[in-house]
Amino acid sequence: RKEVEQDPGPFNVPEGATVAFNCTYSNSASQSFFWYRQDCRKEPKLLMSVYSSGNEDGRFTAQLNRASQYISLLIRDSKLSDSATYLCVVNIFSNTGFQKLVFGTGTRLLVSP
Amino acid sequence: DAGVIQSPRHEVTEMGQEVTLRCKPISGHNSLFWYRQTMMRGLELLIYFNNNVPIDDSGMPEDRFSAKMPNASFSTLKIQPSEPRDSAVYFCASSLLPEVHEQYFGPGTRLTVT
């Protein structure tokens, strides 16, 4: 089983729509969770962290369900500029005792006019 | 402030040739990461350094891959000999531990091995 799994999509939505992505992770000891955004042929960039209580940043809402080991990202009022690949990221402790990030393969979002 | 700098941005080489990718992390960051991204496997961590010391190289595919960080402002990833299956985008990222989640990525090197 992959450490982080995402639906690759693409999710095709019209402008103004609400869209949600889910992600599951396998390591129950994981402590930190994030969403990164990657534009076509660009580098990944941190979008937002995911907290147990859920958190919101403008049109974006992230939630964590530890019991079911999944993370979600909700985008409201989609914009054309939201078109990108969204990477689910889990922070785990490697066997060296240091933390490292494990990235999902990403969910592609296409927002059309 | 300058972000993470990588060179070259594109590299096309023939199978069997040596390839060297270069990275300059953000000044003051003490952790550096090398990733490889392909359509099939996504973003994979190859190796990471903390204070110039390799901490975890379990992601390095095989002996053909090697990485060095001679000082806090420079790292290289070398592939020798290169093979077509090494074709991918290679990203370098840096961060401040323990805030490892805030990794800042360079623009990547797109490697094509023919």
Coordinates of C-alpha atoms in Angstrom, one line a residue:
Chain A
R1 CA 0.0 0.0 0.0
K2 CA 1.3 3.5 -0.9
E3 CA 2.0 5.7 2.1
V4 CA -0.1 8.5 0.6
E5 CA -2.9 7.9 -1.9
Q6 CA -4.9 10.3 -4.0
D7 CA -7.3 10.2 -6.9
P8 CA -5.3 11.5 -9.8
G9 CA -8.3 13.1 -11.5
P10 CA -8.6 15.2 -13.5
F11 CA -11.4 17.0 -11.8
N12 CA -13.1 19.2 -14.5
V13 CA -15.2 21.9 -12.9
P14 CA -16.8 25.2 -14.1
E15 CA -15.8 28.5 -12.5
G16 CA -17.6 29.1 -9.3
A17 CA -18.1 25.4 -8.5
T18 CA -17.1 23.8 -5.2
V19 CA -14.7 20.9 -5.4
A20 CA -13.3 18.5 -2.8
F21 CA -10.3 16.3 -2.9
N22 CA -9.5 13.4 -0.5
C23 CA -6.3 11.7 0.4
T24 CA -5.6 8.7 2.6
Y25 CA -2.4 7.9 4.4
S26 CA -1.1 4.5 5.8
N27 CA 1.1 5.5 8.7
S28 CA -1.1 6.0 11.8
A29 CA 1.8 7.6 13.6
S30 CA 2.0 10.5 11.1
Q31 CA 1.7 13.8 12.9
S32 CA 1.7 16.6 10.3
F33 CA -0.2 17.0 7.1
F34 CA -0.2 19.5 4.3
W35 CA -1.4 20.4 0.9
Y36 CA 1.0 21.6 -1.7
R37 CA 0.1 23.1 -5.1
Q38 CA 2.0 22.4 -8.3
D39 CA 1.4 24.3 -11.5
C40 CA 2.2 22.7 -14.8
R41 CA 5.9 22.5 -15.3
K42 CA 6.6 24.3 -12.1
E43 CA 7.8 23.4 -8.6
P44 CA 5.5 22.4 -5.7
K45 CA 4.6 25.1 -3.3
L46 CA 3.1 24.9 0.2
L47 CA -0.6 25.7 0.0
M48 CA -1.7 25.1 3.6
S49 CA -1.1 23.0 6.6
V50 CA -3.9 20.7 7.9
Y51 CA -4.8 20.7 11.5
S52 CA -6.9 18.3 13.5
S53 CA -9.5 21.0 14.2
G54 CA -9.7 21.8 10.5
N55 CA -8.5 25.1 9.1
E56 CA -9.7 27.6 6.5
D57 CA -7.8 30.0 4.3
G58 CA -10.1 32.1 2.2
R59 CA -11.8 29.8 -0.2
F60 CA -9.8 26.8 0.9
T61 CA -10.7 24.5 3.8
A62 CA -8.6 21.6 4.9
Q63 CA -9.7 18.9 7.3
L64 CA -8.1 15.8 8.9
N65 CA -9.8 12.6 10.1
R66 CA -7.2 10.7 12.1
A67 CA -9.5 7.8 12.8
S68 CA -10.0 7.1 9.2
Q69 CA -6.6 8.4 8.2
Y70 CA -7.7 10.8 5.5
I71 CA -7.2 14.4 4.7
S72 CA -9.5 16.6 2.6
L73 CA -9.2 19.9 0.7
L74 CA -12.3 21.9 -0.2
I75 CA -12.2 24.7 -2.7
R76 CA -15.2 27.0 -2.9
D77 CA -16.0 29.4 -5.7
S78 CA -13.3 27.9 -8.0
K79 CA -11.3 30.3 -10.1
L80 CA -9.5 29.6 -13.4
S81 CA -6.3 30.3 -11.5
D82 CA -7.0 27.3 -9.2
S83 CA -6.2 24.9 -12.1
A84 CA -3.2 23.0 -10.9
T85 CA -2.2 19.7 -9.3
Y86 CA -2.8 19.4 -5.6
L87 CA -0.4 17.2 -3.7
C88 CA -1.3 15.7 -0.4
V89 CA 1.7 15.5 1.9
V90 CA 2.3 13.6 5.1
N91 CA 5.2 14.2 7.5
I92 CA 6.6 11.0 8.9
F93 CA 9.6 10.0 11.1
S94 CA 12.1 7.9 9.1
N95 CA 14.0 5.2 10.8
T96 CA 16.9 7.7 11.3
G97 CA 14.6 9.6 13.8
F98 CA 14.4 12.6 11.4
Q99 CA 11.2 13.8 9.8
K100 CA 10.6 13.6 6.1
L101 CA 7.8 14.4 3.8
V102 CA 6.0 11.8 1.7
F103 CA 4.1 13.3 -1.3
G104 CA 1.0 11.8 -2.9
T105 CA 1.1 11.7 -6.7
G106 CA -1.4 14.6 -6.9
T107 CA -4.9 15.4 -8.0
R108 CA -5.3 17.4 -11.1
L109 CA -7.9 20.2 -11.1
L110 CA -9.1 21.9 -14.3
V111 CA -11.4 24.9 -13.9
S112 CA -13.1 26.0 -17.1
P113 CA -14.9 29.3 -18.0
Chain B
D1 CA 15.7 37.1 -1.6
A2 CA 16.8 34.4 -4.0
G3 CA 15.0 31.1 -3.7
V4 CA 16.5 27.7 -4.3
I5 CA 18.6 27.8 -7.4
Q6 CA 19.1 24.8 -9.6
S7 CA 21.2 24.2 -12.7
P8 CA 21.0 23.3 -15.4
R9 CA 17.2 23.8 -16.0
H10 CA 17.3 21.3 -18.9
E11 CA 19.7 18.5 -19.7
V12 CA 19.6 16.1 -22.6
T13 CA 22.3 13.4 -22.6
E14 CA 23.0 10.0 -24.1
M15 CA 22.8 6.8 -22.2
G16 CA 26.1 6.1 -20.4
Q17 CA 27.1 9.7 -19.9
E18 CA 27.7 11.3 -16.6
V19 CA 25.1 13.8 -15.4
T20 CA 25.7 16.4 -12.6
L21 CA 22.8 18.4 -11.2
R22 CA 23.5 21.4 -9.0
C23 CA 21.6 23.1 -6.2
K24 CA 22.1 26.2 -4.1
P25 CA 19.7 26.2 -1.1
I26 CA 18.2 29.3 0.5
S27 CA 20.7 31.0 2.7
G28 CA 20.3 30.1 6.3
H29 CA 18.4 26.8 5.6
N30 CA 20.1 23.9 7.2
S31 CA 18.3 21.0 5.4
L32 CA 18.5 20.1 1.8
F33 CA 16.4 17.6 -0.1
W34 CA 16.7 16.0 -3.6
Y35 CA 13.5 14.7 -5.2
R36 CA 12.7 13.0 -8.5
Q37 CA 9.4 13.4 -10.1
T38 CA 7.9 11.2 -12.8
M39 CA 4.3 10.8 -14.1
M40 CA 4.2 7.2 -12.9
R41 CA 5.8 7.5 -9.4
G42 CA 5.1 11.1 -8.5
L43 CA 7.6 13.0 -6.3
E44 CA 10.1 10.7 -4.6
L45 CA 12.6 11.7 -2.0
L46 CA 16.1 10.6 -3.0
I47 CA 18.3 11.9 -0.2
Y48 CA 18.3 14.6 2.4
F49 CA 21.1 16.5 4.2
N50 CA 21.0 18.2 7.6
N51 CA 23.9 20.6 8.3
N52 CA 25.6 19.2 5.2
V53 CA 25.5 15.6 6.5
P54 CA 23.5 13.0 4.6
I55 CA 20.7 11.8 6.9
D56 CA 18.6 9.5 4.8
D57 CA 19.7 8.2 1.4
S58 CA 17.3 5.2 1.4
G59 CA 15.5 6.7 -1.7
M60 CA 18.6 6.7 -3.9
P61 CA 17.8 4.2 -6.6
E62 CA 21.1 2.5 -6.9
D63 CA 24.9 3.0 -6.9
R64 CA 24.8 5.0 -10.1
F65 CA 23.4 7.8 -8.0
S66 CA 25.5 9.8 -5.6
A67 CA 25.0 13.2 -3.8
K68 CA 27.3 15.5 -2.0
M69 CA 27.0 18.6 0.0
P70 CA 30.5 20.1 0.5
N71 CA 29.2 23.2 2.2
A72 CA 26.0 24.9 3.3
S73 CA 25.4 26.7 0.0
F74 CA 26.0 23.9 -2.5
S75 CA 24.9 20.4 -3.3
T76 CA 25.3 18.1 -6.3
L77 CA 23.4 15.0 -7.5
K78 CA 25.4 12.9 -9.9
I79 CA 24.3 10.0 -12.1
Q80 CA 27.0 7.8 -13.6
P81 CA 26.3 6.1 -16.0
S82 CA 22.9 7.6 -16.9
E83 CA 20.1 5.4 -18.3
P84 CA 16.9 6.3 -20.2
R85 CA 14.8 5.3 -17.1
D86 CA 16.5 8.2 -15.2
S87 CA 14.6 10.7 -17.3
A88 CA 12.6 12.8 -14.9
V89 CA 12.4 16.2 -13.3
Y90 CA 14.8 16.5 -10.4
F91 CA 13.9 19.0 -7.7
C92 CA 16.1 20.4 -4.9
A93 CA 14.4 21.8 -1.8
S94 CA 15.6 23.4 1.4
S95 CA 14.1 24.1 4.8
L96 CA 14.8 24.9 8.4
L97 CA 14.4 22.0 10.7
P98 CA 12.2 21.2 12.6
E99 CA 9.9 23.2 10.3
V100 CA 10.6 20.6 7.6
H101 CA 7.1 20.9 6.2
E102 CA 7.9 24.4 4.8
Q103 CA 10.1 23.1 2.1
Y104 CA 11.0 25.5 -0.6
F105 CA 11.6 23.9 -4.0
G106 CA 13.8 25.0 -6.8
P107 CA 12.6 25.2 -10.4
G108 CA 13.8 21.7 -11.1
T109 CA 16.1 20.2 -13.7
R110 CA 14.3 18.4 -16.5
L111 CA 16.6 15.4 -17.5
T112 CA 16.2 13.5 -20.7
V113 CA 18.5 10.5 -21.3
T114 CA 18.3 9.1 -24.8

